[in-house]
Short mmCIF file of C-alpha atoms in Angstrom, two decimals:
data_model
loop_
_atom_site.label_atom_id
_atom_site.label_comp_id
_atom_site.label_asym_id
_atom_site.label_seq_id
_atom_site.Cartn_x
_atom_site.Cartn_y
_atom_site.Cartn_z
CA UNK K 1 -60.81 -42.37 -9.03
CA UNK K 2 -59.62 -43.22 -5.56
CA UNK K 3 -62.43 -45.62 -5.18
CA UNK K 4 -61.55 -47.44 -8.52
CA UNK K 5 -57.94 -47.94 -7.48
CA UNK K 6 -58.98 -49.49 -4.07
CA UNK K 7 -61.35 -51.95 -5.90
CA UNK K 8 -58.41 -52.71 -8.19
CA UNK K 9 -55.88 -53.16 -5.57
CA UNK K 10 -58.26 -55.46 -3.60
CA UNK K 11 -58.98 -57.48 -6.95
CA UNK K 12 -54.99 -57.85 -7.36
CA UNK K 13 -54.54 -58.65 -3.95
CA UNK K 14 -57.24 -61.34 -3.95
CA UNK K 15 -56.05 -62.72 -7.27
CA UNK K 16 -52.38 -63.05 -5.93
CA UNK K 17 -53.69 -64.98 -2.99
CA UNK K 18 -55.61 -67.20 -5.18
CA UNK K 19 -52.52 -67.58 -7.43
CA UNK K 20 -50.34 -68.26 -4.54
CA UNK K 21 -52.62 -70.82 -3.03
CA UNK K 22 -53.15 -72.57 -6.67
CA UNK K 23 -49.49 -72.36 -7.14
CA UNK K 24 -48.82 -74.06 -3.94
CA UNK K 25 -51.14 -76.86 -5.18
CA UNK K 26 -49.77 -76.70 -8.84
CA UNK K 27 -47.33 -74.29 -10.69
CA UNK K 28 -49.45 -73.02 -13.61
CA UNK K 29 -49.28 -69.60 -15.45
CA UNK K 30 -52.14 -67.22 -14.20
CA UNK K 31 -54.25 -65.09 -16.70
CA UNK K 32 -57.57 -63.55 -16.33
CA UNK K 33 -58.97 -61.39 -19.02
CA UNK K 34 -59.67 -61.94 -22.58
CA UNK K 35 -56.71 -62.86 -24.49
CA UNK K 36 -54.76 -62.52 -21.27
CA UNK K 37 -51.27 -64.17 -21.57
CA UNK K 38 -48.83 -65.58 -18.90
CA UNK K 39 -46.22 -67.07 -20.78
CA UNK K 40 -44.33 -68.84 -17.77
CA UNK K 41 -45.83 -70.90 -14.74
CA UNK K 42 -44.87 -68.38 -12.37
CA UNK K 43 -46.01 -65.28 -14.54
CA UNK K 44 -49.28 -63.51 -14.11
CA UNK K 45 -51.50 -61.73 -16.64
CA UNK K 46 -54.63 -59.70 -15.73
CA UNK K 47 -56.77 -57.94 -18.21
CA UNK K 48 -57.70 -57.82 -21.51
CA UNK K 49 -54.62 -58.56 -23.72
CA UNK K 50 -52.28 -58.46 -20.82
CA UNK K 51 -49.39 -60.20 -21.61
CA UNK K 52 -46.66 -61.48 -18.76
CA UNK K 53 -44.21 -63.17 -21.10
CA UNK K 54 -41.14 -62.95 -18.62
CA UNK K 55 -40.31 -65.78 -15.59
CA UNK K 56 -42.28 -64.32 -12.28
CA UNK K 57 -43.63 -61.34 -14.13
CA UNK K 58 -46.82 -59.74 -13.70
CA UNK K 59 -49.30 -57.79 -16.15
CA UNK K 60 -52.10 -55.88 -14.98
CA UNK K 61 -54.46 -54.11 -17.19
CA UNK K 62 -55.51 -54.28 -20.76
CA UNK K 63 -52.73 -54.44 -23.15
CA UNK K 64 -50.28 -54.40 -20.25
CA UNK K 65 -46.95 -56.20 -20.87
CA UNK K 66 -44.25 -57.65 -18.65
CA UNK K 67 -41.64 -59.16 -20.73
CA UNK K 68 -38.72 -58.95 -18.46
CA UNK K 69 -38.08 -61.27 -15.70
CA UNK K 70 -39.56 -60.44 -12.25
CA UNK K 71 -41.03 -57.42 -14.16
CA UNK K 72 -44.35 -55.79 -13.25
CA UNK K 73 -46.71 -53.80 -15.62
CA UNK K 74 -49.69 -52.12 -14.08
CA UNK K 75 -52.03 -49.95 -16.16
CA UNK K 76 -53.59 -50.00 -19.55
CA UNK K 77 -50.98 -50.59 -22.04
CA UNK K 78 -48.09 -50.20 -19.51
CA UNK K 79 -44.96 -52.27 -20.23
CA UNK K 80 -42.19 -53.65 -18.26
CA UNK K 81 -39.58 -54.92 -20.70
CA UNK K 82 -36.48 -54.56 -18.63
CA UNK K 83 -35.26 -57.18 -16.08
CA UNK K 84 -36.89 -56.57 -12.49
CA UNK K 85 -38.51 -53.37 -14.04
CA UNK K 86 -41.66 -51.93 -12.95
CA UNK K 87 -44.39 -49.71 -14.93
CA UNK K 88 -47.38 -48.40 -13.37
CA UNK K 89 -49.84 -46.17 -15.18
CA UNK K 90 -51.53 -45.77 -18.52
CA UNK K 91 -48.93 -46.02 -21.34
CA UNK K 92 -45.96 -46.27 -18.93
CA UNK K 93 -42.66 -47.86 -19.96
CA UNK K 94 -40.03 -49.48 -17.97
CA UNK K 95 -37.68 -50.89 -20.35
CA UNK K 96 -34.20 -50.36 -18.56
CA UNK K 97 -33.16 -53.38 -16.08
CA UNK K 98 -34.16 -52.97 -12.57
CA UNK K 99 -36.11 -49.57 -13.56
CA UNK K 100 -39.16 -48.15 -12.43
CA UNK K 101 -41.85 -46.03 -14.34
CA UNK K 102 -44.78 -44.54 -12.42
CA UNK K 103 -47.46 -42.37 -14.26
CA UNK K 104 -49.01 -42.00 -17.51
CA UNK K 105 -46.80 -41.93 -20.31
CA UNK K 106 -43.74 -42.12 -18.02
CA UNK K 107 -40.54 -43.77 -19.33
CA UNK K 108 -37.41 -45.54 -17.51
CA UNK K 109 -35.30 -46.54 -20.21
CA UNK K 110 -32.11 -46.36 -18.28
CA UNK K 111 -30.58 -49.25 -16.13
CA UNK K 112 -31.65 -48.80 -12.45
CA UNK K 113 -33.63 -45.51 -13.56
CA UNK K 114 -36.71 -44.33 -12.20
CA UNK K 115 -39.36 -41.94 -13.86
CA UNK K 116 -42.17 -40.78 -11.78
CA UNK K 117 -45.12 -38.40 -13.25
CA UNK K 118 -47.02 -37.70 -16.24
CA UNK K 119 -44.60 -38.16 -19.09
CA UNK K 120 -41.74 -38.28 -17.15
CA UNK K 121 -38.58 -39.86 -18.68
CA UNK K 122 -35.47 -41.35 -17.02
CA UNK K 123 -33.27 -42.31 -20.09
CA UNK K 124 -29.88 -42.16 -18.06
CA UNK K 125 -28.59 -45.04 -16.35
CA UNK K 126 -29.21 -44.68 -12.16
CA UNK K 127 -31.26 -41.60 -13.46
CA UNK K 128 -34.29 -40.38 -11.60
CA UNK K 129 -37.09 -38.08 -13.12
CA UNK K 130 -39.71 -37.10 -10.93
CA UNK K 131 -42.55 -34.83 -12.10
CA UNK K 132 -44.66 -34.12 -15.02
CA UNK K 133 -42.57 -33.89 -18.40
CA UNK K 134 -39.62 -34.41 -16.27
CA UNK K 135 -36.28 -35.45 -17.97
CA UNK K 136 -33.46 -37.18 -16.61
CA UNK K 137 -31.16 -38.28 -19.50
CA UNK K 138 -27.58 -38.07 -18.03
CA UNK K 139 -26.03 -41.03 -16.13
CA UNK K 140 -26.67 -40.58 -12.45
CA UNK K 141 -29.06 -37.31 -13.04
CA UNK K 142 -31.76 -36.29 -11.06
CA UNK K 143 -34.76 -34.12 -12.17
CA UNK K 144 -37.53 -33.27 -9.82
CA UNK K 145 -40.32 -31.03 -10.84
CA UNK K 146 -42.67 -30.32 -13.72
CA UNK K 147 -40.32 -29.83 -17.02
CA UNK K 148 -37.41 -30.33 -14.77
CA UNK K 149 -34.55 -31.31 -17.01
CA UNK K 150 -31.01 -33.08 -15.90
CA UNK K 151 -29.26 -33.96 -19.13
CA UNK K 152 -25.60 -33.71 -17.79
CA UNK K 153 -23.68 -36.54 -16.35
CA UNK K 154 -24.38 -36.59 -12.24
CA UNK K 155 -26.33 -33.36 -12.64
CA UNK K 156 -29.51 -32.25 -10.54
CA UNK K 157 -32.31 -30.01 -11.60
CA UNK K 158 -34.72 -29.13 -8.57
CA UNK K 159 -37.93 -27.24 -9.38
CA UNK K 160 -40.41 -26.78 -12.26
CA UNK K 161 -38.57 -25.96 -15.30
CA UNK K 162 -35.14 -26.42 -13.79
CA UNK K 163 -32.18 -27.17 -16.19
CA UNK K 164 -28.93 -28.91 -15.07
CA UNK K 165 -26.74 -29.13 -18.16
CA UNK K 166 -23.52 -29.16 -16.74
CA UNK K 167 -21.53 -32.12 -15.15
CA UNK K 168 -22.11 -32.75 -11.35
CA UNK K 169 -23.94 -29.63 -10.80
CA UNK K 170 -26.97 -28.64 -9.19
CA UNK K 171 -29.81 -26.28 -10.76
CA UNK K 172 -32.53 -24.81 -9.04
CA UNK K 173 -33.78 -22.63 -12.26
CA UNK K 174 -32.88 -21.86 -15.57
CA UNK K 175 -31.41 -19.11 -17.64
CA UNK K 176 -33.82 -16.12 -17.30
CA UNK K 177 -35.74 -17.99 -14.55
CA UNK K 178 -33.20 -18.31 -11.84
CA UNK K 179 -34.41 -19.06 -7.92
CA UNK K 180 -33.11 -18.41 -4.80
CA UNK K 181 -32.34 -21.10 -2.09
CA UNK K 182 -33.98 -19.73 1.22
CA UNK K 183 -33.89 -21.18 4.81
CA UNK K 184 -30.09 -22.13 4.24
CA UNK K 185 -28.22 -23.01 7.47
CA UNK K 186 -24.70 -21.75 7.71
CA UNK K 187 -22.20 -24.22 6.23
CA UNK K 188 -19.79 -25.71 8.74
CA UNK K 189 -17.93 -28.40 6.64
CA UNK K 190 -15.56 -27.55 3.72
CA UNK K 191 -17.81 -28.93 1.32
CA UNK K 192 -21.17 -26.99 2.82
CA UNK K 193 -23.15 -24.30 1.05
CA UNK K 194 -23.06 -20.90 2.84
CA UNK K 195 -25.93 -18.46 3.24
CA UNK K 196 -25.83 -14.69 2.44
CA UNK K 197 -25.54 -13.98 6.05
CA UNK K 198 -22.49 -16.36 6.39
CA UNK K 199 -21.23 -14.76 3.29
CA UNK K 200 -21.78 -11.14 4.58
CA UNK K 201 -20.20 -12.00 7.80
CA UNK K 202 -17.19 -13.75 6.06
CA UNK K 203 -16.97 -10.98 3.55
CA UNK K 204 -16.95 -8.43 6.33
CA UNK K 205 -14.59 -10.26 8.26
CA UNK K 206 -12.47 -10.56 5.07
CA UNK K 207 -12.80 -6.96 4.56
CA UNK K 208 -11.80 -6.10 7.70
CA UNK K 209 -9.02 -8.43 8.02
CA UNK K 210 -7.86 -7.10 4.60
CA UNK K 211 -8.25 -3.51 5.92
CA UNK K 212 -6.34 -4.33 9.18
CA UNK K 213 -3.60 -6.17 7.31
CA UNK K 214 -3.59 -3.27 4.97
CA UNK K 215 -3.30 -0.77 7.77
CA UNK K 216 -0.66 -2.60 9.26
CA UNK K 217 1.11 -3.16 6.27
CA UNK K 218 0.99 0.39 5.39
CA UNK K 219 2.16 1.27 9.14
CA UNK K 220 4.88 -1.19 8.89
CA UNK K 221 5.93 0.28 5.42
CA UNK K 222 5.67 3.66 6.68
CA UNK K 223 7.85 2.95 9.75
CA UNK K 224 10.16 1.03 7.80
CA UNK K 225 10.53 3.76 5.11
CA UNK K 226 10.96 6.32 8.04
CA UNK K 227 13.61 4.25 9.43
CA UNK K 228 15.18 4.14 6.10
CA UNK K 229 14.75 7.77 5.50
CA UNK K 230 16.16 8.69 8.68
CA UNK K 231 19.13 6.22 8.57
CA UNK K 232 19.76 7.36 5.07
CA UNK K 233 19.48 10.99 6.20
CA UNK K 234 21.92 10.32 8.95
CA UNK K 235 24.35 8.34 6.63
CA UNK K 236 24.23 10.91 4.22
CA UNK K 237 24.94 13.32 7.02
CA UNK K 238 27.51 11.38 8.28
CA UNK K 239 29.13 11.18 4.78
CA UNK K 240 28.74 14.78 4.13
CA UNK K 241 30.17 15.49 7.67
CA UNK K 242 32.98 12.93 7.20
CA UNK K 243 33.74 14.30 3.70
CA UNK K 244 33.52 18.12 5.02
CA UNK K 245 35.96 17.19 7.83
CA UNK K 246 38.14 15.09 5.61
CA UNK K 247 38.39 18.05 3.13
CA UNK K 248 38.82 20.65 5.88
CA UNK K 249 41.63 18.55 7.52
CA UNK K 250 43.27 17.86 3.87
CA UNK K 251 42.69 21.70 3.36
CA UNK K 252 44.26 22.68 6.52
CA UNK K 253 47.15 20.25 6.04
CA UNK K 254 47.58 21.50 2.53
CA UNK K 255 47.34 24.93 3.59
CA UNK K 256 49.95 24.62 6.44
CA UNK K 257 52.29 22.88 4.11
CA UNK K 258 51.73 25.82 1.80
CA UNK K 259 52.01 28.29 4.91
CA UNK K 260 55.24 26.44 5.96
CA UNK K 261 56.61 26.56 2.81
CA UNK K 262 55.62 29.92 1.94
CA UNK K 263 56.92 31.12 5.21
CA UNK K 264 60.28 29.38 4.70
CA UNK K 265 60.25 30.75 1.16
CA UNK K 266 59.55 34.17 2.38
CA UNK K 267 62.48 33.63 5.08
CA UNK K 268 64.74 32.30 2.76
CA UNK K 269 63.81 35.11 0.33
CA UNK K 270 64.08 37.57 2.97
CA UNK K 271 67.47 36.33 4.52
CA UNK K 272 68.80 35.99 0.88
CA UNK K 273 67.43 39.75 0.50
CA UNK K 274 68.92 40.81 3.62
CA UNK K 275 72.28 38.78 3.23
CA UNK K 276 72.49 40.19 -0.30
CA UNK K 277 71.40 43.66 0.99
CA UNK K 278 74.12 43.36 3.68
CA UNK K 279 76.65 42.30 1.17
CA UNK K 280 75.85 44.96 -1.02
CA UNK K 281 75.89 47.54 1.80
CA UNK K 282 79.05 46.34 2.88
CA UNK K 283 80.52 46.34 -0.23
CA UNK K 284 79.09 49.58 -0.97
CA UNK K 285 80.36 51.10 2.77
CA UNK K 286 83.67 49.60 1.85
CA UNK K 287 83.75 51.05 -1.20
CA UNK K 288 82.32 54.27 0.17
CA UNK K 289 84.94 53.96 2.98
CA UNK K 290 87.70 53.47 0.78
CA UNK K 291 86.46 56.31 -1.35
CA UNK K 292 85.85 58.26 1.56
CA UNK K 293 89.37 57.37 3.07
CA UNK K 294 91.10 58.19 -0.01
CA UNK K 295 89.23 61.16 -0.60
CA UNK K 296 90.05 62.20 3.00
CA UNK K 297 93.71 61.21 2.31
CA UNK K 298 93.52 63.20 -0.72
CA UNK K 299 91.68 66.12 0.89
CA UNK K 300 94.07 65.93 3.73
CA UNK K 301 97.10 65.84 1.50
CA UNK K 302 95.54 68.53 -0.50
CA UNK K 303 95.19 70.62 2.54
CA UNK K 304 98.56 69.94 3.58
CA UNK K 305 99.96 70.67 0.28
CA UNK K 306 97.87 73.87 0.11
CA UNK K 307 98.91 74.91 3.45
CA UNK K 308 102.30 73.83 2.91
CA UNK K 309 102.34 75.74 -0.37
CA UNK K 310 100.56 78.74 1.65
CA UNK K 311 103.06 78.47 4.12
CA UNK K 312 105.80 78.47 1.54
CA UNK K 313 104.14 81.41 -0.48
CA UNK K 314 103.38 83.19 2.81
CA UNK K 315 107.06 82.61 3.69
CA UNK K 316 108.38 83.27 0.37
CA UNK K 317 106.32 86.61 0.66
CA UNK K 318 107.57 87.32 3.94
CA UNK K 319 110.99 86.35 2.94
CA UNK K 320 110.68 88.83 -0.15
CA UNK K 321 109.21 91.54 2.22
CA UNK K 322 111.92 90.72 4.69
CA UNK K 323 114.78 90.95 2.20
CA UNK K 324 113.36 94.10 0.73
CA UNK K 325 112.80 95.36 4.34
CA UNK K 326 116.43 94.16 5.30
CA UNK K 327 117.94 95.67 2.16
CA UNK K 328 116.63 99.08 3.31
CA UNK K 329 117.46 98.18 6.98
CA UNK K 330 120.73 97.75 8.68
CA UNK K 331 122.60 94.82 9.11
CA UNK K 332 121.42 94.34 12.51
CA UNK K 333 117.68 94.37 11.35
CA UNK K 334 118.72 91.96 8.31
CA UNK K 335 119.97 89.49 11.14
CA UNK K 336 116.95 89.95 13.15
CA UNK K 337 114.56 89.28 10.12
CA UNK K 338 116.70 86.41 9.09
CA UNK K 339 116.20 85.07 12.70
CA UNK K 340 112.40 85.85 12.66
CA UNK K 341 111.87 84.20 9.25
CA UNK K 342 113.90 81.20 10.40
CA UNK K 343 111.69 80.84 13.60
CA UNK K 344 108.24 81.28 11.97
CA UNK K 345 109.55 78.85 9.08
CA UNK K 346 110.16 76.25 11.97
CA UNK K 347 106.96 76.83 13.51
CA UNK K 348 105.19 76.37 10.40
CA UNK K 349 107.03 73.34 9.72
CA UNK K 350 106.27 71.85 12.89
CA UNK K 351 102.64 72.63 12.35
CA UNK K 352 102.33 71.20 9.11
CA UNK K 353 104.17 67.91 10.41
CA UNK K 354 101.70 67.61 13.18
CA UNK K 355 98.78 67.89 10.85
CA UNK K 356 99.97 65.41 8.50
CA UNK K 357 100.76 62.90 11.32
CA UNK K 358 97.01 63.41 12.63
CA UNK K 359 95.70 62.86 8.80
CA UNK K 360 97.73 59.77 8.70
CA UNK K 361 96.54 58.35 11.90
CA UNK K 362 92.73 58.69 11.08
CA UNK K 363 91.18 55.41 11.26
CA UNK K 364 89.83 53.73 7.67
CA UNK K 365 86.33 52.10 7.28
#
């Protein structure tokens, strides 16, 4: 196979040299092979039924076709129909402008697309499909690897069987057939990928930072709470003490007022009682004094009267006795008796008068 390709390449090169030399002499179509056809003076067709209809086109191989201007078709039944397109390989097709299809049954239908590999298919504009049965149908998509598929815009499928069906994503596997990306250097820019070590280190750093932050916040919160508790406690104590002191002061003042009031009331009551008692006592004493005075006067008068009456009675008795004695005595005896009676009566009268004067002179209360 390698020898055949080498011989074909030498043949093509020689043909191109001959064609160029011939063209230098005269611009005529170049065509070699049964029913080969070169449609323009600057096109070339090599092989049975090869057809180069596009300007400056080249068709090499049986049934090859180069219809797009500046297009190239190399291989059995290869077709390059897009402008400036290239198709290399059996049944390869490059239908998109500036597209390239390389490999048997490969197809590059999107503009500026590239299909490389057996049955590779690049449908999307500026899409690239590399690998057997690879498919890049999304615009600006890339599928690399056998059976790789990039169907979404700007997607990339890397590896056999990889599927990229979301826009602007890179896939290295498919659902159920995931792959690891190994030997990834640590990312440095904001948009770089990170490896597991870097992720673990960052996770550990984040965890440590979070733990440190949490510990710091817990400590700060505890300190703040303790400070608030102490402050609240002290405020409560101060409030309670102030309230207690205030109430004690109010109570003391109230008690002092009540004590002073009660004291004054007691003094007033006592004074009033004392005054009333003194007044009552004075009145009673005055009554008693007056009564006693009157009783004393009455008693003295009664005594005097009694004594006086007794004196009179005694005198009368003695007088009667004297009369009786005198009647039985002589005249001299009667005279002596009368004298004696008169003397005694005078004495008694004097004594009674003195006694009466003493009673009258007694002090009154």
